[in-house]
Coordinates of C-alpha atoms and ligand atoms in Angstrom, one line a residue:
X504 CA 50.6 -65.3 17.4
X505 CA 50.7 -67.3 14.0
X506 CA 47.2 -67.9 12.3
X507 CA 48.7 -71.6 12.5
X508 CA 49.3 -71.5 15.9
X509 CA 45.6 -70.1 16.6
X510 CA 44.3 -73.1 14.0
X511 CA 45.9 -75.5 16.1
X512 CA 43.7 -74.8 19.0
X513 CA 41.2 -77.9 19.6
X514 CA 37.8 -76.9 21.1
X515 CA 36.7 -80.0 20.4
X516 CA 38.9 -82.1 22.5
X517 CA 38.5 -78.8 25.1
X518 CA 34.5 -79.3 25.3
X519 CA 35.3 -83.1 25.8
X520 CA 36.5 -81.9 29.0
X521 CA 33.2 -80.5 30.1
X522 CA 30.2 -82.8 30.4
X523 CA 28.1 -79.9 31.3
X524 CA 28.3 -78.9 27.9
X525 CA 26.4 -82.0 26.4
X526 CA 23.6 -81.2 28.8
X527 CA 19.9 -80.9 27.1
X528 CA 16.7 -79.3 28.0
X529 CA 14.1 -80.5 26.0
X530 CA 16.1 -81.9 23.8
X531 CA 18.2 -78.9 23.0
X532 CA 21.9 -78.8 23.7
X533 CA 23.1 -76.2 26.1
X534 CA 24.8 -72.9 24.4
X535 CA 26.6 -71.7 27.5
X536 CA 27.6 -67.5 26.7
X537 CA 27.3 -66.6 30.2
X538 CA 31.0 -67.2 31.2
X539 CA 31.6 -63.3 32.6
X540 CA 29.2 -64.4 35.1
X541 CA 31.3 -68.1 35.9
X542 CA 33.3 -70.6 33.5
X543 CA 32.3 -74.2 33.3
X544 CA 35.2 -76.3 35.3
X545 CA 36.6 -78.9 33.3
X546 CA 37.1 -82.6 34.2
X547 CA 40.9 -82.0 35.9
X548 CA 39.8 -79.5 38.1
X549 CA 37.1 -81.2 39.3
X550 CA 39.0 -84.4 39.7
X551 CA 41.7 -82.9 41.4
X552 CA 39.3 -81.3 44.1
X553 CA 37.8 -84.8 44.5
X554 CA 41.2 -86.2 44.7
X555 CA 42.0 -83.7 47.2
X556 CA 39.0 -85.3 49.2
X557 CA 39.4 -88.4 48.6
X558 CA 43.2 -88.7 49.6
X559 CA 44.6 -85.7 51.3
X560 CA 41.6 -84.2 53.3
X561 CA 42.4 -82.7 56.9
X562 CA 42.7 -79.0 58.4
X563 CA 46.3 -77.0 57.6
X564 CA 48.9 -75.3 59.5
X565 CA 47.6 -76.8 62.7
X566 CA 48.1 -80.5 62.7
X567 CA 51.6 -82.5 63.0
X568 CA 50.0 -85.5 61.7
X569 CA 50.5 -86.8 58.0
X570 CA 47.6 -85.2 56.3
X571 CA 47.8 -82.2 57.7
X572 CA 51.3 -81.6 56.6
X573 CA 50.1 -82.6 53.2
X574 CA 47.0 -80.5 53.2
X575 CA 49.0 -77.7 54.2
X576 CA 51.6 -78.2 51.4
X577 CA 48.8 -78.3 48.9
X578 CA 47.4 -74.9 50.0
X579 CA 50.8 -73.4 50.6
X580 CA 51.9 -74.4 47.4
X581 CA 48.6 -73.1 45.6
X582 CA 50.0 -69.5 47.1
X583 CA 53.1 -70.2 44.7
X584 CA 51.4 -71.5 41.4
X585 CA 49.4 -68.5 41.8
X586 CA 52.4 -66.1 42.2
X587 CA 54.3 -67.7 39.1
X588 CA 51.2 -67.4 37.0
X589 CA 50.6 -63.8 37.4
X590 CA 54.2 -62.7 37.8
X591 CA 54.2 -61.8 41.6
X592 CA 57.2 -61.7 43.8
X593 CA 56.4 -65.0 45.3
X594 CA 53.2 -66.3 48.1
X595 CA 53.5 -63.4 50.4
X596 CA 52.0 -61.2 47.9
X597 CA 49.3 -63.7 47.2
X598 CA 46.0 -63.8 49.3
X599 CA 43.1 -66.0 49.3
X600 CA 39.8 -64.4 49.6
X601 CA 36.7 -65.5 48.7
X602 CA 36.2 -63.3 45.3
X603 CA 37.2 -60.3 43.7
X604 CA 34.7 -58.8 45.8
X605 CA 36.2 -59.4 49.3
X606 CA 39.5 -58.5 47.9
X607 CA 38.1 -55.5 47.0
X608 CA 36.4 -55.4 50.5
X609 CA 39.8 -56.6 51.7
X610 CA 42.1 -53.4 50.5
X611 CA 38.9 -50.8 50.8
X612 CA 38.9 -51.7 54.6
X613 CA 42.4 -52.4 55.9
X614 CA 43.9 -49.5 54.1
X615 CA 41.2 -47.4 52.9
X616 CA 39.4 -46.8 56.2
X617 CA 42.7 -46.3 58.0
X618 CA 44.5 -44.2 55.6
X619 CA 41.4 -41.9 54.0
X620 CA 40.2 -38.8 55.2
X621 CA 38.7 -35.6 54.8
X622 CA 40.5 -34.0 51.5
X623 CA 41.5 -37.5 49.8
X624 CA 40.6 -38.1 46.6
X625 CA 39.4 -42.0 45.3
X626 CA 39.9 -42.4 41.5
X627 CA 37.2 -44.9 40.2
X628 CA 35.8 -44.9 36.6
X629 CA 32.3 -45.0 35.0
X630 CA 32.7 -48.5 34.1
X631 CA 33.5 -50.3 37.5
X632 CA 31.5 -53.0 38.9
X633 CA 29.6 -52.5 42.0
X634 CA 32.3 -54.6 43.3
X635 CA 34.5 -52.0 43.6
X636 CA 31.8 -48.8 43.2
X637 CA 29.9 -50.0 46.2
X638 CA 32.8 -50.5 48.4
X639 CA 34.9 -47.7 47.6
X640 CA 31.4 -45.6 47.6
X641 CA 31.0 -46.8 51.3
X642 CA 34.6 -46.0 52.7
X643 CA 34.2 -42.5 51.0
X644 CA 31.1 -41.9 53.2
X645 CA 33.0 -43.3 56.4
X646 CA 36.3 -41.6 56.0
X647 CA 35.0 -38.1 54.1
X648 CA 37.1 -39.2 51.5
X649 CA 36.2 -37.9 48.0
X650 CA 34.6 -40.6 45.3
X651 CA 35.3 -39.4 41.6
X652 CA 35.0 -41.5 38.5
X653 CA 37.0 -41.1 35.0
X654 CA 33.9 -40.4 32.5
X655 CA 33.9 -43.2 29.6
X656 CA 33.5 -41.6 25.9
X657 CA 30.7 -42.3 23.4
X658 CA 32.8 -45.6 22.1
X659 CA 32.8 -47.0 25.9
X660 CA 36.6 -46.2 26.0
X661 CA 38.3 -44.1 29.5
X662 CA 38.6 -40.2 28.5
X663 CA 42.3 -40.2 29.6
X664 CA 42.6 -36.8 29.4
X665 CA 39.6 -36.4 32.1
X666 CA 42.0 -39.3 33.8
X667 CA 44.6 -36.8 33.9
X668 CA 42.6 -33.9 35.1
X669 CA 41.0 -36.1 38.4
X670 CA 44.1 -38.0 39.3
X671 CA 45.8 -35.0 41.1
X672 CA 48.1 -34.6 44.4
X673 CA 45.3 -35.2 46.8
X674 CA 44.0 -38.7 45.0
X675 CA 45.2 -41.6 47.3
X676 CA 43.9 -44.3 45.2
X677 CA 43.3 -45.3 41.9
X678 CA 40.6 -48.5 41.2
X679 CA 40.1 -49.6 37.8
X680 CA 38.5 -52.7 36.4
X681 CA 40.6 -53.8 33.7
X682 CA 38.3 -55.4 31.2
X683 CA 34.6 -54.1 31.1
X684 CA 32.1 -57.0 32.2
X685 CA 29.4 -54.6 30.4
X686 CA 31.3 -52.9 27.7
X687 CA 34.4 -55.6 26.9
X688 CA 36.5 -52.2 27.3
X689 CA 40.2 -53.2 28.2
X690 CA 41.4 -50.2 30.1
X691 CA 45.3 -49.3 29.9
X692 CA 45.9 -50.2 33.5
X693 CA 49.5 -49.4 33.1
X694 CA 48.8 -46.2 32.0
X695 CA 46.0 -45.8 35.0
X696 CA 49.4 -46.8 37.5
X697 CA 51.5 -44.9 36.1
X698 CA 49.4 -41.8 36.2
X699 CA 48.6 -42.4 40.1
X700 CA 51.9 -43.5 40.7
X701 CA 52.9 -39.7 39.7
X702 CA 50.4 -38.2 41.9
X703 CA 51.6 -40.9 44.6
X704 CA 48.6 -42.7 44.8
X705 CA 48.2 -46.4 44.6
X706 CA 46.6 -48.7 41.9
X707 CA 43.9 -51.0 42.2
X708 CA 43.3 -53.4 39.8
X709 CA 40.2 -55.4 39.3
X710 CA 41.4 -58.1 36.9
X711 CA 37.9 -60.3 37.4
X712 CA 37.4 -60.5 33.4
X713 CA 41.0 -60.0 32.4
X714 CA 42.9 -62.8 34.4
X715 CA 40.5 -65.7 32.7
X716 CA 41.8 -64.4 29.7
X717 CA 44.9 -63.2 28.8
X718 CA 48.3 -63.2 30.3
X719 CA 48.1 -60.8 33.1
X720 CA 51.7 -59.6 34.4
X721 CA 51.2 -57.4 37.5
X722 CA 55.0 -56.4 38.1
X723 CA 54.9 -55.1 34.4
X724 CA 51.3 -53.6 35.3
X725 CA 52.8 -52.4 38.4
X726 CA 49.8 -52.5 40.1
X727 CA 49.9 -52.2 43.9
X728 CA 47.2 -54.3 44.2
X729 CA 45.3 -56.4 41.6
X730 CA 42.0 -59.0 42.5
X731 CA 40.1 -61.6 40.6
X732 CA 38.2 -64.7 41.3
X733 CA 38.7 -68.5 40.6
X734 CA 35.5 -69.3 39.3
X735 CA 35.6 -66.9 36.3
X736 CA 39.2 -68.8 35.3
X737 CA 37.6 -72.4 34.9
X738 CA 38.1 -72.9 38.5
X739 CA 35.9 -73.3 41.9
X740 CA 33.4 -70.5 43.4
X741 CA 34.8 -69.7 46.9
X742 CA 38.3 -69.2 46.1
X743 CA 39.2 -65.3 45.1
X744 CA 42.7 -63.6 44.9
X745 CA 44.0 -60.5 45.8
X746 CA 47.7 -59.7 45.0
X747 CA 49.2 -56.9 47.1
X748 CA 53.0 -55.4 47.0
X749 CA 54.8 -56.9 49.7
X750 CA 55.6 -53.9 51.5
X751 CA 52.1 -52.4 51.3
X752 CA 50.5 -55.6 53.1
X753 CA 53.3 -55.6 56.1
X754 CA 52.0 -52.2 56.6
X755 CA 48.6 -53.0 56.4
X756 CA 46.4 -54.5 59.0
X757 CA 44.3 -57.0 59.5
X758 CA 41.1 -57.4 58.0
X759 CA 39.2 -59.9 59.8
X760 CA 40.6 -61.8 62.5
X761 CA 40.9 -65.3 64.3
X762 CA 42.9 -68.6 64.5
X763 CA 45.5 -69.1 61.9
X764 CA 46.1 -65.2 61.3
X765 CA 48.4 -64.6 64.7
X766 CA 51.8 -65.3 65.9
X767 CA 51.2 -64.4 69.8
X768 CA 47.9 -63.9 71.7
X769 CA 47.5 -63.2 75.2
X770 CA 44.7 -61.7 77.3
X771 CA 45.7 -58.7 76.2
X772 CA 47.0 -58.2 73.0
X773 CA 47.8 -60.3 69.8
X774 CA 50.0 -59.7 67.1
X775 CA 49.8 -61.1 63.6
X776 CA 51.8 -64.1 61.8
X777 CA 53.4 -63.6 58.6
X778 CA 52.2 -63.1 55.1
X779 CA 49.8 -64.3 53.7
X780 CA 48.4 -65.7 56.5
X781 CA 47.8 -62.6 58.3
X782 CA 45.1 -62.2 55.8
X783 CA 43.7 -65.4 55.7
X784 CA 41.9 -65.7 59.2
X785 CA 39.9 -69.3 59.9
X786 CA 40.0 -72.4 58.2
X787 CA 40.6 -71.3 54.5
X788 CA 39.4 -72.6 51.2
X789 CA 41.9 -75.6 50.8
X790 CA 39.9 -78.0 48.3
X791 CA 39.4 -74.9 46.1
X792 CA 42.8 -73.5 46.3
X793 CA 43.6 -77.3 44.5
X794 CA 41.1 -76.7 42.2
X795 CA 42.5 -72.9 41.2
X796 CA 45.8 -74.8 41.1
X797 CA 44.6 -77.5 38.6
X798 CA 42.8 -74.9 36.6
X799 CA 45.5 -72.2 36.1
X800 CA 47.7 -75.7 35.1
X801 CA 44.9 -76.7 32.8
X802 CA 44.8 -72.8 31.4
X803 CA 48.5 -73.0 31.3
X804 CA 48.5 -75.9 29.0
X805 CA 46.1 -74.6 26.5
X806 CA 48.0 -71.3 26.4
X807 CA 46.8 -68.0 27.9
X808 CA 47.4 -66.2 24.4
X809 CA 45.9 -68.9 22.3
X810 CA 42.8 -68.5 24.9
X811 CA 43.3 -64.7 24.6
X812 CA 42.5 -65.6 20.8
X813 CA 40.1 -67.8 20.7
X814 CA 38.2 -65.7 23.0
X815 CA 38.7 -62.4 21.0
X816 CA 38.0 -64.3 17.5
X817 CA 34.1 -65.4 18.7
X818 CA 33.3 -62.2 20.4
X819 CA 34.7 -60.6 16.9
X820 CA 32.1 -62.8 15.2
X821 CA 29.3 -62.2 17.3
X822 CA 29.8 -58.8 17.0
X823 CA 29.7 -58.7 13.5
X824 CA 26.9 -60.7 13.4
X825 CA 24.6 -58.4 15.6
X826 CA 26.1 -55.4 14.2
X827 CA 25.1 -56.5 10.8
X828 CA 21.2 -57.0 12.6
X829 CA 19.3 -53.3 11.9
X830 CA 17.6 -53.1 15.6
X831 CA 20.6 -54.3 17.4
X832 CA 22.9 -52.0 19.5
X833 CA 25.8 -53.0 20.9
X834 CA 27.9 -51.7 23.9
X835 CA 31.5 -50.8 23.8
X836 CA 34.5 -50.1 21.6
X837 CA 34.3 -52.3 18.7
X838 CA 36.5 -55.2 18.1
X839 CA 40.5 -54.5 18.5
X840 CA 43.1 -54.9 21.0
X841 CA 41.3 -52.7 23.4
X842 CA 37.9 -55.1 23.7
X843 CA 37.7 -58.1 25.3
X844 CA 35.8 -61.3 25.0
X845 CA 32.1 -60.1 25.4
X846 CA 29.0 -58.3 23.9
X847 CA 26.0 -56.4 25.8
X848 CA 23.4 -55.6 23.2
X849 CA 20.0 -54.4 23.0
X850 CA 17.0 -55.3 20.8
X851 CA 15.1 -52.6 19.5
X852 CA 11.4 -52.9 21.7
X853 CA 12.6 -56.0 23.5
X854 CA 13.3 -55.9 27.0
X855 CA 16.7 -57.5 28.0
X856 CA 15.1 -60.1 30.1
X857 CA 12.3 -60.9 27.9
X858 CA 15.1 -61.7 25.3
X859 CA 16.9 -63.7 27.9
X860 CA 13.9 -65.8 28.3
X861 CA 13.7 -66.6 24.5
X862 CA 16.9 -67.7 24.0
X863 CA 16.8 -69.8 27.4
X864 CA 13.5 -71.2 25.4
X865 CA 16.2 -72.2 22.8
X866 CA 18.7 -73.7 26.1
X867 CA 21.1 -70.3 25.4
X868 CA 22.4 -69.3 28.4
X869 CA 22.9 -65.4 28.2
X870 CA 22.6 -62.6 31.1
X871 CA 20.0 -59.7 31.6
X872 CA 20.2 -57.0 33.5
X873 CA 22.9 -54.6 34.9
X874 CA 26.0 -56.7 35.0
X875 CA 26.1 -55.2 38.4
X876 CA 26.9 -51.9 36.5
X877 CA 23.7 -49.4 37.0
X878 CA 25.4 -46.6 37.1
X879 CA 26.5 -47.3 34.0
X880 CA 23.3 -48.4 32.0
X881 CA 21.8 -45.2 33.3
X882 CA 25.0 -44.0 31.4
X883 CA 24.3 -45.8 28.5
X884 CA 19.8 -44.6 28.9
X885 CA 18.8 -48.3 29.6
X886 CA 17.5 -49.9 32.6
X887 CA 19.2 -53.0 31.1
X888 CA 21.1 -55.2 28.7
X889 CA 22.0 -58.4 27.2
X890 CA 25.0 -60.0 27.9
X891 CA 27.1 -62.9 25.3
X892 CA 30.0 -63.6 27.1
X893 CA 32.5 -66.4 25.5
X894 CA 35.2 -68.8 27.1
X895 CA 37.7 -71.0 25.4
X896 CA 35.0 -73.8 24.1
X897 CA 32.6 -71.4 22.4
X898 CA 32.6 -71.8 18.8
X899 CA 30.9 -69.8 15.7
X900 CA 28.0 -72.3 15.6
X901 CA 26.7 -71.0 19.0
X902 CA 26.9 -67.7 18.5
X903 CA 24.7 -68.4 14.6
X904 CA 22.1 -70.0 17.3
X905 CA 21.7 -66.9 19.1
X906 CA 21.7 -64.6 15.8
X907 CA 19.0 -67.2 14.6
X908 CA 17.4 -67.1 18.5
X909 CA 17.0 -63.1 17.9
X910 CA 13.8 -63.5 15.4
X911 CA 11.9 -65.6 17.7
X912 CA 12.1 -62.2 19.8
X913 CA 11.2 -60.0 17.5
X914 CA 8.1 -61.5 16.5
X915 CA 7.3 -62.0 19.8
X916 CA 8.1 -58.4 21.6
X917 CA 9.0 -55.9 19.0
Ligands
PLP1168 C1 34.7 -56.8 36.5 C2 34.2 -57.5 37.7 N1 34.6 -57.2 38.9 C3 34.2 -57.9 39.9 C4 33.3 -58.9 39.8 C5 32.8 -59.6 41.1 O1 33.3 -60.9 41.0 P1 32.9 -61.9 42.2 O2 31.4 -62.0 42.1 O3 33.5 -63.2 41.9 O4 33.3 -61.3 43.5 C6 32.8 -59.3 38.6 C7 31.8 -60.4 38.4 O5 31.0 -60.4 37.5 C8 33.3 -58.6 37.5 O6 32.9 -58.9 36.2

């Protein structure tokens, strides 16, 4: 992309879009750099959601009457937008779930539990979040199945070469997050595929931080199955995706199960209705499928490599600016194609959280903690760190505030 074309982009007229930005607390404008956590929603999502109440409001897929036909267009057609955006075959591979989470849930326990065993190797790496960890650490335990983990080197990158020494014959799947919540690593998923895709294994990809932020292709990933959640893409909580290879999810079954999930039930036995909806059990997340709708349209418009940019330009800067800071250490690679839109940092004798307090003090918005990665701050030899995490609106000015922020620390803690 053209240094023009990444000129052109307006965060200005963007931030209009977001009243929650001109919020103050004691008179202090809010710096929002907590977006791996959740995005702001801007003004179109939110109105289309209201719309969606106001005007369209009814159950789907079980009504004959006018708004429930249009209801269940909506949501059906949320299915496709989501398909076209991220390159899928078409709805059947697309599944709403709550969050990247349940998808992960989702996969771990409708294939995992049925297919693992005794003598079957899980793929993981150092660097996933619990998310996946958790889950995949808990169908290991039920099934016998083995739980390994691709060690990260000293620059937060995946040792491929201990990739290719654990991915073997007996590995059945592969789960890798794609972008780093804690380190901004972006991991070569296709690589990761292809390698398990050798081995025949299958790929899980947790695309929770990469999805908000770059184009994400998952037929040229080939990924067999690839998760990430609405309200890290300027969209609603509540609303999640997983994206699963047609053939894979006819296989598969159920995962939970109920009304809207079944084409014949009797006292006896029930069989299941087509996909997606075999996955999607109840009454689903219909306002928020409008809202993910109206927010990949909204990312759409603004351009997902002109966000990809933007994004990668500030976390550049802030970088920089902390590296350039003597008791500052930072997490991950450093800035290049393989590191994403974020910085975890630590202050020399200043606990994360205490730091997080001081620059809440100064109505920054930054994470402490884990990240939900504590295997991987034991990794790294801290119980904790601090997380600047930057969306499409962030500008240099913000990221100067929390530079500034860091002295008010220092004199405080260190
Ligand atoms: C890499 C990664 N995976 C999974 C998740 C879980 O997302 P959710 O809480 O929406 O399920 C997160 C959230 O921070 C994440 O950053």
């Amino acid at each position: 992309m053209s240094q023009q074309n990444l000129e052109s982009l307006d965060v200005g007229a963007i931030r209009d879009e977001f009243p929650i930005l001109e919020r103050e607390f004691d008179g202090q404008q809010v710096v929002y750099l907590d977006n791996a956590a959740t995005t702001q929603t801007p003004d179109p999502v939110v109105d289309a959601m209201s719309d969606y109440y106001r005007e369209s409001n009814a159950n789907i897929h079980r009504g004959i009457h006018h708004l429930s036909q249009e209801a269940s267009i909506l949501y059906e057609e949320a299915h496709d937008r989501v398909a076209e955006f991220i390159n899928a075959d078409g709805r059947e591979e697309v599944i709403f779930t709550k969050n990247t989470t349940e998808s992960e849930n989702l996969v771990a326990y409708a294939w995992g539990l049925n297919e693992l065993g005794p003598g079957d190797r899980v793929v993981l790496t150092e660097m996933e979040h619990h998310a996946s960890l958790v889950t995949w650490q808990q169908i290991g335990e039920k099934t016998g199945a083995d739980v390994e983990y691709i060690r990260i080197d000293d620059d937060g990158r995946l040792d491929m070469d201990h990739a290719r020494e654990l991915i073997d014959d007996d590995t059945a799947i592969l789960s890798a997050v794609h972008v780093s919540n804690t380190l901004g690593t972006v991991n070569p998923v296709s690589e990761l595929t292809d390698l398990a895709h050798e081995h025949g294994a299958l790929s899980f990809i947790d695309g929770a931080q990469a999805v908000p932020n770059r184009p994400v292709d998952v037929e040229a990933i080939d990924a067999d199955f690839y998760a990430f959640s609405g309200h890290k893409m300027a969209g609603p909580t509540g609303i999640g995706v997983l994206y699963g290879k047609q053939h894979l999810l006819e296989e598969m079954e159920p995962y939970l199960y109920g009304g809207g999930m079944i084409r014949k039930v009797t006292y006896e036995e029930s069989t299941w209705g087509d996909l997606p909806w075999k996955f999607e059990p109840g009454t689903p997340q219909i306002a928020e499928a409008v809202g993910l709708e109206a927010a990949i349209d909204w990312l759409e418009d603004i351009g997902m490599e002109r966000i990809q940019a933007h994004e990668e330009e500030i976390a550049r800067y802030a970088y920089e600016q902390l590296e350039s800071e003597e008791d500052v250490e930072i997490y991950g690679p450093e800035p290049g194609p393989d590191r994403g839109g974020l910085v975890s940092f630590n202050v020399e004798g200043v606990h994360a959280h205490d730091l997080a307090s001081i620059m809440n003090d100064h109505t920054i918005a930054v994470r402490a903690g884990d990240h939900c990665t504590q295997p991987l701050h034991d990794k790294l030899g801290v119980p904790a760190s601090t997380r600047a995490s930057f969306y499409v609106y962030n500008t240099r000015e913000e990221v100067d505030k929390l530079v500034a922020a860091l002295d008010d620390a220092r004199q405080l803690f260190a």
